[in-house]
Amino acid sequence: MPKEEGQASWETIAAHKQAERLSRIPKEWLLHSLPADPTTNVLDVPRKSGILDEKELYITDNFDATLLAHAIAVGKLRSVDVVRAFCKTNCLTEIFFDAAIQRAEYLDSHLKITGKPLGPLHGVPISLKDTFNITGYDSSIGIASLAFNPATENALLAQVLLDAGAVLYCKTNIPQTLMSLDSENNLFGRTLNPANRLATAGGSSGGEGALIAMRGSVLGVGTDVGGSVRIPAMCNGLYGIKPSAQRVPYVGQEGGALLGASMIGLPASAGPIAGSLRDCEMLMRVVGEARPWERDPSVVPGRWDLLDDLGFQGEEPERRTVIGIVRTDGLATPLPPITKVLEEVVRALRKTSTVDVVEMDITPLFKQCQSLTNAFFGIDGNNHILSLLEKTGEPLVTWLAPRLKRKKGKSTDEVRELHARKMELETQFLKVWRDSEGRRIDAFVCPVAPHPVPPIDRWNGVGYTSSFVLLDYPAGVRR
């Protein structure tokens, strides 16, 4: 792929970018040697490396974000010790450890002087996917032509977290173009699954998933337009939430697309990835309390705590929760390990006294989703993202090379037709939320994928996640 005249090559930019990243890590925090090639599980590297002391290991091993926030607020832990501990384990793109430690010191001083935390996330370190703009740092999303162009303003969600007292200390790796369900790019390389380096860490928020699995982060934020929060959560044994679009502020991100493209395509959502479900809820609650709709016109007003008391007129107060079971999308039949896990979930739910379980066959509608979703992804014919790569002569990574081609962008009428089909499908899906007795179904459970965590670059069956982006349903993965 020839580069633009006068533009540095992608190889030169990548070398400089990796050198910059290395310069931001204290030498004493670097591994003396990498794990031997036959070693597939590297989850114990932080403990065996000698880089973290016993107090730091105690912090990283025994707290979720909710418990850390409490421990810091009551003075049991200092933010600076917590932040330094989590800085020592990383698989990152952008590093701002020095600024993070300075902020933690300020927050510790603030608490000591005032006796009050700055906010509900006071002193808690939070990692972000590389797409989020942070003032003074790149949002290159692994593309050479976007490197060395630092953001001049924080993404709104990043600012909301800072206002709540959080400490932002790093950004994490993603796949080139954000269009694959692994996490490899030419700028930073590939993120591996720490539980099994032969398996995928998922994508496109794969850096977040791997970092949290390694206990290098206690709470992270990814984005999802096809499964990019939920798939890394599954691959790394975590919780991940994809809210509906317009629930969490998205403004101030680099996605490799022209501004406004999401208004004619499928909008992505930002959501938490964490080791505990309550941490996901804590982040969603903090976002709602910040009233982001006053600063981002695309966010729908609504605080998280209002959802606690949602009622449905005419329903008995002791109504049982109704959970549907969806066993297949009608295109890719789940393999036996997946059907086994789903059946275990069904048995557990049926033993719960307050839950009724109903089978749902929605395959006539479900199997229409994937092809329509794919059509939305190709609205501009991939031309803008490929032009970004061509500026520096950057090649596509191995998985993308045979799959991502320039095409003619869709016409206005073709885009209108896609939205018409989407509206019709959304309308038809409203009918699945009543069972045969007319009862409202509160939620349904289905596989994340038709297969277990696969080898690198072998994820398949994206319809189980992308369909809920098309329908704009909230969706989550639990460990």
Coordinates of C-alpha atoms in Angstrom, one line a residue:
M1 CA 0.0 0.0 0.0
P2 CA 1.9 3.2 -1.1
K3 CA 2.1 6.1 1.3
E4 CA 1.4 9.8 0.8
E5 CA 4.4 11.8 -0.4
G6 CA 6.1 13.5 2.5
Q7 CA 4.4 11.3 5.1
A8 CA 6.6 9.2 7.4
S9 CA 6.2 5.4 6.9
W10 CA 4.0 3.4 9.3
E11 CA 7.1 1.5 10.4
T12 CA 8.9 4.7 11.5
I13 CA 5.8 5.9 13.3
A14 CA 5.3 2.6 15.1
A15 CA 8.9 2.5 16.2
H16 CA 8.6 6.0 17.7
K17 CA 5.3 5.3 19.3
Q18 CA 6.6 2.1 21.0
A19 CA 9.7 4.0 22.2
E20 CA 7.5 6.7 23.6
R21 CA 5.4 4.1 25.5
L22 CA 8.4 2.4 26.9
S23 CA 9.9 5.7 28.1
R24 CA 6.8 6.2 30.2
I25 CA 7.3 3.0 32.2
P26 CA 9.8 3.2 35.1
K27 CA 12.7 0.8 34.4
E28 CA 12.2 -1.0 37.7
W29 CA 8.7 -1.9 36.6
L30 CA 9.9 -3.8 33.5
L31 CA 10.1 -7.6 33.4
H32 CA 13.6 -8.9 33.3
S33 CA 12.5 -11.6 30.9
L34 CA 9.3 -12.7 29.2
P35 CA 7.5 -15.9 30.0
A36 CA 8.8 -18.9 28.1
D37 CA 7.0 -19.8 24.9
P38 CA 5.4 -23.0 26.2
T39 CA 3.8 -21.0 29.1
T40 CA 0.2 -20.3 28.1
N41 CA -1.3 -19.1 31.4
V42 CA 0.5 -15.9 32.6
L43 CA -2.0 -14.7 35.2
D44 CA 0.5 -15.3 38.0
V45 CA 3.2 -13.2 36.4
P46 CA 2.4 -10.1 38.4
R47 CA 2.8 -12.1 41.6
K48 CA 5.9 -13.9 40.6
S49 CA 7.7 -11.0 38.9
G50 CA 8.8 -9.3 42.1
I51 CA 7.7 -5.9 40.7
L52 CA 4.7 -5.6 43.1
D53 CA 5.4 -5.8 46.8
E54 CA 3.1 -7.6 49.3
K55 CA 0.9 -4.6 50.0
E56 CA 0.4 -3.9 46.3
L57 CA -0.4 -7.6 45.7
Y58 CA -2.9 -7.4 48.5
I59 CA -4.6 -4.4 46.9
T60 CA -4.7 -5.9 43.4
D61 CA -5.8 -9.3 44.5
N62 CA -8.5 -8.6 47.1
F63 CA -10.5 -5.5 46.1
D64 CA -13.1 -4.7 43.4
A65 CA -13.7 -1.0 42.5
T66 CA -16.6 -0.7 44.9
L67 CA -14.6 -2.0 47.9
L68 CA -11.6 0.2 46.9
A69 CA -13.8 3.3 46.8
H70 CA -15.0 2.6 50.3
A71 CA -11.5 1.7 51.6
I72 CA -10.0 4.9 50.3
A73 CA -12.9 7.0 51.5
V74 CA -12.6 5.8 55.1
G75 CA -8.8 6.0 55.1
K76 CA -8.0 2.3 55.1
L77 CA -6.0 2.7 51.9
R78 CA -4.3 5.6 50.2
S79 CA -5.2 6.4 46.6
V80 CA -1.5 6.8 45.7
D81 CA -0.7 3.3 46.9
V82 CA -3.7 1.9 45.0
V83 CA -2.9 3.7 41.8
R84 CA 0.8 2.8 41.9
A85 CA -0.1 -0.9 42.4
F86 CA -2.4 -1.0 39.3
C87 CA 0.1 0.9 37.2
K88 CA 2.6 -1.9 37.5
T89 CA 0.7 -4.4 35.4
N90 CA -0.1 -3.2 31.9
C91 CA -0.9 -4.1 28.2
L92 CA -1.4 -0.5 27.2
T93 CA -1.3 2.0 24.3
E94 CA -1.2 5.3 26.2
I95 CA 0.4 5.6 29.6
F96 CA 0.0 8.5 32.0
F97 CA 1.3 7.0 35.2
D98 CA 3.1 10.1 36.4
A99 CA 0.0 12.3 36.1
A100 CA -2.1 9.6 37.7
I101 CA 0.2 9.3 40.8
Q102 CA 0.2 13.1 41.1
R103 CA -3.6 13.1 41.0
A104 CA -3.8 10.3 43.6
E105 CA -1.5 12.3 45.9
Y106 CA -3.8 15.4 45.5
L107 CA -6.9 13.3 46.3
D108 CA -5.2 11.8 49.4
S109 CA -4.4 15.4 50.5
H110 CA -8.0 16.6 49.8
L111 CA -9.4 13.8 51.9
K112 CA -7.0 14.5 54.7
I113 CA -7.8 18.2 54.8
T114 CA -11.5 18.2 54.2
G115 CA -12.4 14.8 55.6
K116 CA -14.6 14.2 52.6
P117 CA -14.0 12.3 49.3
L118 CA -14.1 14.3 46.1
G119 CA -16.8 12.0 44.7
P120 CA -18.1 8.4 44.6
L121 CA -15.0 7.2 42.7
H122 CA -12.5 9.1 44.9
G123 CA -9.1 7.7 44.3
V124 CA -10.2 4.7 42.3
P125 CA -8.0 3.9 39.2
I126 CA -10.0 3.4 36.0
S127 CA -8.6 2.3 32.6
L128 CA -10.1 3.3 29.3
K129 CA -10.1 1.9 25.8
D130 CA -7.8 3.7 23.4
T131 CA -10.7 5.4 21.6
F132 CA -11.4 7.8 24.5
N133 CA -9.8 11.3 24.1
I134 CA -7.6 12.3 27.1
T135 CA -6.0 15.8 26.9
G136 CA -2.4 15.6 25.9
Y137 CA -2.4 12.0 24.7
D138 CA -3.1 10.3 21.4
S139 CA -6.2 8.4 20.4
S140 CA -4.5 6.6 17.6
I141 CA -6.7 3.5 17.7
G142 CA -3.6 1.6 16.5
I143 CA -3.4 3.5 13.2
A144 CA -0.1 5.1 12.3
S145 CA -1.5 8.2 10.6
L146 CA -3.5 9.1 13.8
A147 CA -0.4 8.9 16.0
F148 CA 1.3 11.9 17.5
N149 CA -1.8 14.1 17.4
P150 CA -2.7 14.4 21.1
A151 CA -6.2 15.3 22.1
T152 CA -6.9 18.9 23.2
E153 CA -10.0 18.0 25.3
N154 CA -11.2 15.0 27.4
A155 CA -14.0 12.8 26.2
L156 CA -17.1 13.7 28.2
L157 CA -17.2 10.3 29.8
A158 CA -13.6 10.6 30.9
Q159 CA -14.4 14.0 32.4
V160 CA -17.4 12.6 34.2
L161 CA -15.2 10.0 35.8
L162 CA -12.6 12.6 36.8
D163 CA -15.3 14.8 38.3
A164 CA -16.4 11.8 40.4
G165 CA -12.9 11.5 41.8
A166 CA -11.5 8.7 39.6
V167 CA -7.9 8.5 38.6
L168 CA -7.3 7.8 34.9
Y169 CA -3.9 6.2 34.3
C170 CA -3.9 4.4 31.0
K171 CA -5.6 3.5 27.7
T172 CA -5.7 0.0 26.3
N173 CA -5.1 -1.9 23.1
I174 CA -7.6 -2.4 20.3
P175 CA -7.7 -4.0 16.8
Q176 CA -6.7 -2.1 13.7
T177 CA -9.8 -0.3 12.3
L178 CA -11.8 -1.5 15.4
M179 CA -13.4 -4.0 12.9
S180 CA -12.2 -7.3 14.2
L181 CA -13.0 -9.4 17.3
D182 CA -9.3 -9.8 18.2
S183 CA -6.9 -7.0 19.3
E184 CA -4.0 -6.6 16.9
N185 CA -2.6 -3.6 15.2
N186 CA 0.7 -2.5 13.6
L187 CA 1.3 0.3 16.0
F188 CA 1.3 -1.6 19.3
G189 CA 1.1 -5.3 18.4
R190 CA -1.3 -7.9 19.6
T191 CA -3.0 -8.3 23.0
L192 CA -3.0 -11.9 24.2
N193 CA -5.4 -13.7 26.5
P194 CA -3.5 -13.9 29.9
A195 CA -5.4 -17.1 30.9
N196 CA -4.3 -18.9 27.6
R197 CA -2.0 -17.1 25.2
L198 CA -3.1 -19.4 22.4
A199 CA -6.7 -18.1 22.7
T200 CA -8.1 -14.7 21.7
A201 CA -8.5 -11.9 24.2
G202 CA -11.4 -10.7 22.1
G203 CA -12.0 -7.3 20.6
S204 CA -12.3 -4.6 20.0
S205 CA -12.0 -3.8 23.8
G206 CA -9.5 -6.7 24.1
G207 CA -6.9 -4.6 25.9
E208 CA -9.4 -3.8 28.6
G209 CA -10.4 -7.4 29.0
A210 CA -6.8 -8.7 29.3
L211 CA -5.8 -5.9 31.7
I212 CA -8.6 -6.5 34.1
A213 CA -8.1 -10.3 33.9
M214 CA -4.5 -9.7 34.9
R215 CA -5.6 -7.4 37.8
G216 CA -3.8 -4.5 36.1
S217 CA -7.1 -2.7 36.3
V218 CA -10.1 -3.1 38.6
L219 CA -12.6 -1.3 36.4
G220 CA -12.4 -0.3 32.7
V221 CA -14.6 1.3 30.1
G222 CA -14.9 -0.1 26.5
T223 CA -17.1 0.5 23.6
D224 CA -19.4 -1.8 21.7
V225 CA -20.9 -1.7 18.2
G226 CA -20.9 -5.4 17.5
G227 CA -19.9 -7.1 20.7
S228 CA -16.7 -5.2 21.6
V229 CA -17.4 -5.0 25.3
R230 CA -19.2 -8.3 25.7
I231 CA -16.8 -10.5 23.7
P232 CA -13.7 -9.5 25.7
A233 CA -15.7 -10.0 28.9
M234 CA -16.5 -13.5 27.8
C235 CA -12.9 -14.3 26.7
N236 CA -11.4 -13.1 30.0
G237 CA -14.0 -14.3 32.5
L238 CA -15.4 -10.9 33.4
Y239 CA -18.6 -8.8 33.5
G240 CA -19.4 -6.5 30.6
I241 CA -22.3 -4.2 29.9
K242 CA -23.4 -2.7 26.6
P243 CA -26.1 -0.1 27.4
S244 CA -28.5 1.1 24.8
A245 CA -27.1 3.9 22.7
Q246 CA -27.7 7.4 24.2
R247 CA -27.4 6.1 27.8
V248 CA -23.7 6.8 28.4
P249 CA -22.0 9.9 26.8
Y250 CA -20.0 9.0 23.7
V251 CA -18.8 12.4 22.5
G252 CA -15.1 12.9 22.4
Q253 CA -13.9 9.6 20.9
E254 CA -11.8 8.6 17.9
G255 CA -13.4 5.7 16.0
G256 CA -11.7 6.1 12.6
A257 CA -14.9 7.4 11.1
L258 CA -16.1 10.7 9.8
L259 CA -17.9 12.9 12.3
G260 CA -21.6 12.2 12.1
A261 CA -21.2 8.7 10.5
S262 CA -23.0 7.0 13.4
M263 CA -26.1 9.1 12.7
I264 CA -26.7 7.2 9.5
G265 CA -25.2 3.9 10.7
L266 CA -25.3 2.0 13.9
P267 CA -24.3 4.0 17.0
A268 CA -21.8 2.4 19.4
S269 CA -22.3 2.4 23.2
A270 CA -19.7 2.9 25.9
G271 CA -20.0 0.5 28.9
P272 CA -18.1 -1.0 31.8
I273 CA -15.9 -4.1 32.0
A274 CA -15.1 -5.3 35.5
G275 CA -14.5 -8.3 37.8
S276 CA -17.8 -7.7 39.7
L277 CA -21.3 -6.9 38.6
R278 CA -21.6 -4.2 41.3
D279 CA -18.7 -2.3 39.8
C280 CA -20.5 -2.2 36.5
E281 CA -23.6 -0.8 38.3
M282 CA -21.5 1.7 40.2
L283 CA -20.1 3.1 37.0
M284 CA -23.6 3.4 35.4
R285 CA -24.9 5.0 38.6
V286 CA -22.1 7.6 38.6
V287 CA -22.7 8.4 35.0
G288 CA -26.4 9.0 35.6
E289 CA -25.8 11.2 38.6
A290 CA -23.6 13.4 36.5
R291 CA -26.5 14.4 34.3
P292 CA -24.5 14.0 31.1
W293 CA -27.5 15.0 28.9
E294 CA -26.7 18.6 29.9
R295 CA -23.4 18.3 28.1
D296 CA -24.0 15.8 25.3
P297 CA -27.2 16.4 23.3
S298 CA -27.2 12.7 22.2
V299 CA -27.7 11.4 25.7
V300 CA -31.2 10.6 26.9
P301 CA -32.1 12.1 30.4
G302 CA -32.5 9.5 33.1
R303 CA -30.6 8.7 36.3
W304 CA -29.7 5.1 37.1
D305 CA -31.5 5.2 40.5
L306 CA -34.8 5.8 38.9
L307 CA -34.6 2.4 37.4
D308 CA -34.7 0.8 40.8
D309 CA -38.4 1.7 41.3
L310 CA -39.6 1.1 37.7
G311 CA -43.2 -0.2 38.0
F312 CA -45.7 -1.5 35.4
Q313 CA -49.2 -0.2 35.9
G314 CA -51.8 -2.9 36.6
E315 CA -49.2 -5.6 37.7
E316 CA -49.5 -7.3 41.0
P317 CA -46.8 -6.1 43.5
E318 CA -45.5 -9.6 44.1
R319 CA -45.2 -10.5 40.4
R320 CA -42.6 -13.1 39.6
T321 CA -39.8 -12.2 37.2
V322 CA -40.1 -13.9 33.8
I323 CA -36.9 -14.9 32.1
G324 CA -36.8 -16.2 28.5
I325 CA -34.3 -18.7 27.2
V326 CA -33.1 -18.2 23.6
R327 CA -31.0 -21.2 22.6
T328 CA -29.9 -20.3 19.0
D329 CA -29.9 -17.4 16.6
G330 CA -31.1 -19.7 13.8
L331 CA -27.8 -19.4 11.8
A332 CA -25.0 -20.8 14.0
T333 CA -26.1 -23.7 16.3
P334 CA -24.2 -23.5 19.6
L335 CA -21.6 -26.3 20.2
P336 CA -22.1 -28.7 23.1
P337 CA -20.0 -26.8 25.6
I338 CA -22.2 -23.8 25.1
T339 CA -25.5 -25.7 25.3
K340 CA -24.2 -27.4 28.5
V341 CA -23.6 -24.0 30.2
L342 CA -26.9 -22.6 29.0
E343 CA -28.7 -25.6 30.4
E344 CA -26.9 -25.1 33.8
V345 CA -28.2 -21.6 33.8
V346 CA -31.7 -22.8 33.1
R347 CA -31.6 -25.3 35.9
A348 CA -30.3 -22.6 38.3
L349 CA -33.1 -20.2 37.3
R350 CA -35.8 -22.8 37.7
K351 CA -34.7 -23.4 41.3
T352 CA -35.2 -19.7 42.1
S353 CA -38.5 -19.2 43.8
T354 CA -39.2 -15.7 42.4
V355 CA -38.4 -16.5 38.7
D356 CA -40.4 -18.2 36.0
V357 CA -38.5 -19.6 33.0
V358 CA -40.0 -19.7 29.5
E359 CA -38.5 -21.0 26.3
M360 CA -38.4 -18.5 23.4
D361 CA -38.1 -19.4 19.8
I362 CA -37.3 -16.1 18.1
T363 CA -35.2 -17.6 15.2
P364 CA -37.4 -16.3 12.4
L365 CA -36.5 -12.7 13.5
F366 CA -33.1 -13.3 15.1
K367 CA -31.6 -14.8 12.0
Q368 CA -32.5 -11.7 10.0
C369 CA -30.3 -9.5 12.2
Q370 CA -26.8 -10.4 11.2
S371 CA -27.0 -9.7 7.5
L372 CA -28.8 -6.4 8.1
T373 CA -26.1 -5.4 10.7
N374 CA -23.4 -6.2 8.3
A375 CA -25.0 -4.0 5.7
F376 CA -25.0 -1.0 8.1
F377 CA -21.3 -1.6 8.8
G378 CA -20.4 -1.1 5.1
I379 CA -22.4 2.2 4.5
D380 CA -19.3 4.2 3.4
G381 CA -17.7 1.3 1.6
N382 CA -14.8 1.3 4.1
N383 CA -13.2 4.1 2.2
H384 CA -12.4 6.5 5.1
I385 CA -10.7 4.0 7.3
L386 CA -8.7 2.6 4.3
S387 CA -7.6 6.2 3.4
L388 CA -6.2 6.6 6.9
L389 CA -4.1 3.5 6.4
E390 CA -2.9 4.6 3.0
K391 CA -1.5 7.8 4.3
T392 CA 1.5 6.0 5.7
G393 CA 1.4 2.9 3.5
E394 CA 0.2 0.8 6.4
P395 CA -1.0 -2.7 5.5
L396 CA -4.0 -4.4 6.9
V397 CA -3.3 -7.0 9.6
T398 CA -3.6 -10.6 8.7
W399 CA -7.2 -11.2 9.7
L400 CA -8.5 -8.1 8.0
A401 CA -6.4 -8.3 4.8
P402 CA -8.8 -10.6 2.9
R403 CA -11.9 -9.2 4.4
L404 CA -11.7 -5.3 4.2
K405 CA -11.9 -3.9 0.7
R406 CA -12.9 -0.6 -0.8
K407 CA -16.4 -0.6 -2.1
K408 CA -18.8 2.0 -3.5
G409 CA -20.6 3.8 -0.6
K410 CA -24.3 3.3 -0.3
S411 CA -26.6 6.0 -1.8
T412 CA -29.1 8.0 0.3
D413 CA -31.9 5.8 -0.9
E414 CA -30.0 2.6 0.0
V415 CA -29.3 3.9 3.5
R416 CA -33.0 4.9 3.9
E417 CA -34.0 1.4 2.9
L418 CA -31.7 -0.1 5.5
H419 CA -33.3 2.0 8.2
A420 CA -36.7 1.1 7.0
R421 CA -35.8 -2.6 7.3
K422 CA -34.4 -1.9 10.8
M423 CA -37.5 -0.2 11.9
E424 CA -39.7 -3.1 10.7
L425 CA -37.5 -5.6 12.5
E426 CA -37.5 -3.6 15.7
T427 CA -41.3 -3.4 15.6
Q428 CA -41.6 -7.2 15.0
F429 CA -39.3 -7.8 17.9
L430 CA -41.6 -6.0 20.3
K431 CA -44.0 -8.9 20.0
V432 CA -41.5 -11.4 21.5
W433 CA -41.7 -9.8 24.9
R434 CA -45.0 -11.6 25.8
D435 CA -45.2 -15.3 26.5
S436 CA -48.0 -17.6 25.4
E437 CA -50.0 -16.6 28.5
G438 CA -49.6 -12.9 27.7
R439 CA -47.1 -12.3 30.6
R440 CA -44.4 -9.7 30.0
I441 CA -40.9 -11.3 29.6
D442 CA -38.5 -9.2 31.6
A443 CA -35.2 -10.4 30.0
F444 CA -33.9 -13.3 28.0
V445 CA -30.7 -15.3 28.2
C446 CA -28.8 -16.5 25.2
P447 CA -25.2 -17.5 24.3
V448 CA -22.6 -14.8 23.7
A449 CA -21.3 -17.0 20.8
P450 CA -22.0 -20.5 19.4
H451 CA -18.5 -21.6 20.6
P452 CA -16.2 -21.4 23.6
V453 CA -13.2 -18.9 23.6
P454 CA -11.5 -19.7 20.3
P455 CA -7.8 -19.6 19.2
I456 CA -6.4 -16.2 18.0
D457 CA -8.2 -14.7 15.0
R458 CA -10.9 -17.5 15.0
W459 CA -13.9 -15.8 16.5
N460 CA -17.1 -16.7 14.7
G461 CA -20.9 -16.2 15.1
V462 CA -21.0 -12.5 15.8
G463 CA -24.8 -12.5 15.3
Y464 CA -25.2 -13.3 19.0
T465 CA -23.8 -9.9 20.0
S466 CA -24.2 -7.6 17.0
S467 CA -28.0 -8.2 16.8
F468 CA -28.5 -6.4 20.0
V469 CA -26.7 -3.3 18.6
L470 CA -29.0 -3.4 15.6
L471 CA -32.0 -3.6 18.0
D472 CA -30.4 -1.1 20.5
Y473 CA -31.2 -3.5 23.4
P474 CA -29.1 -3.3 26.5
A475 CA -27.0 -6.5 26.8
G476 CA -24.5 -7.9 29.2
V477 CA -22.1 -10.8 29.9
R478 CA -21.5 -12.3 33.2
R479 CA -18.6 -14.4 34.3

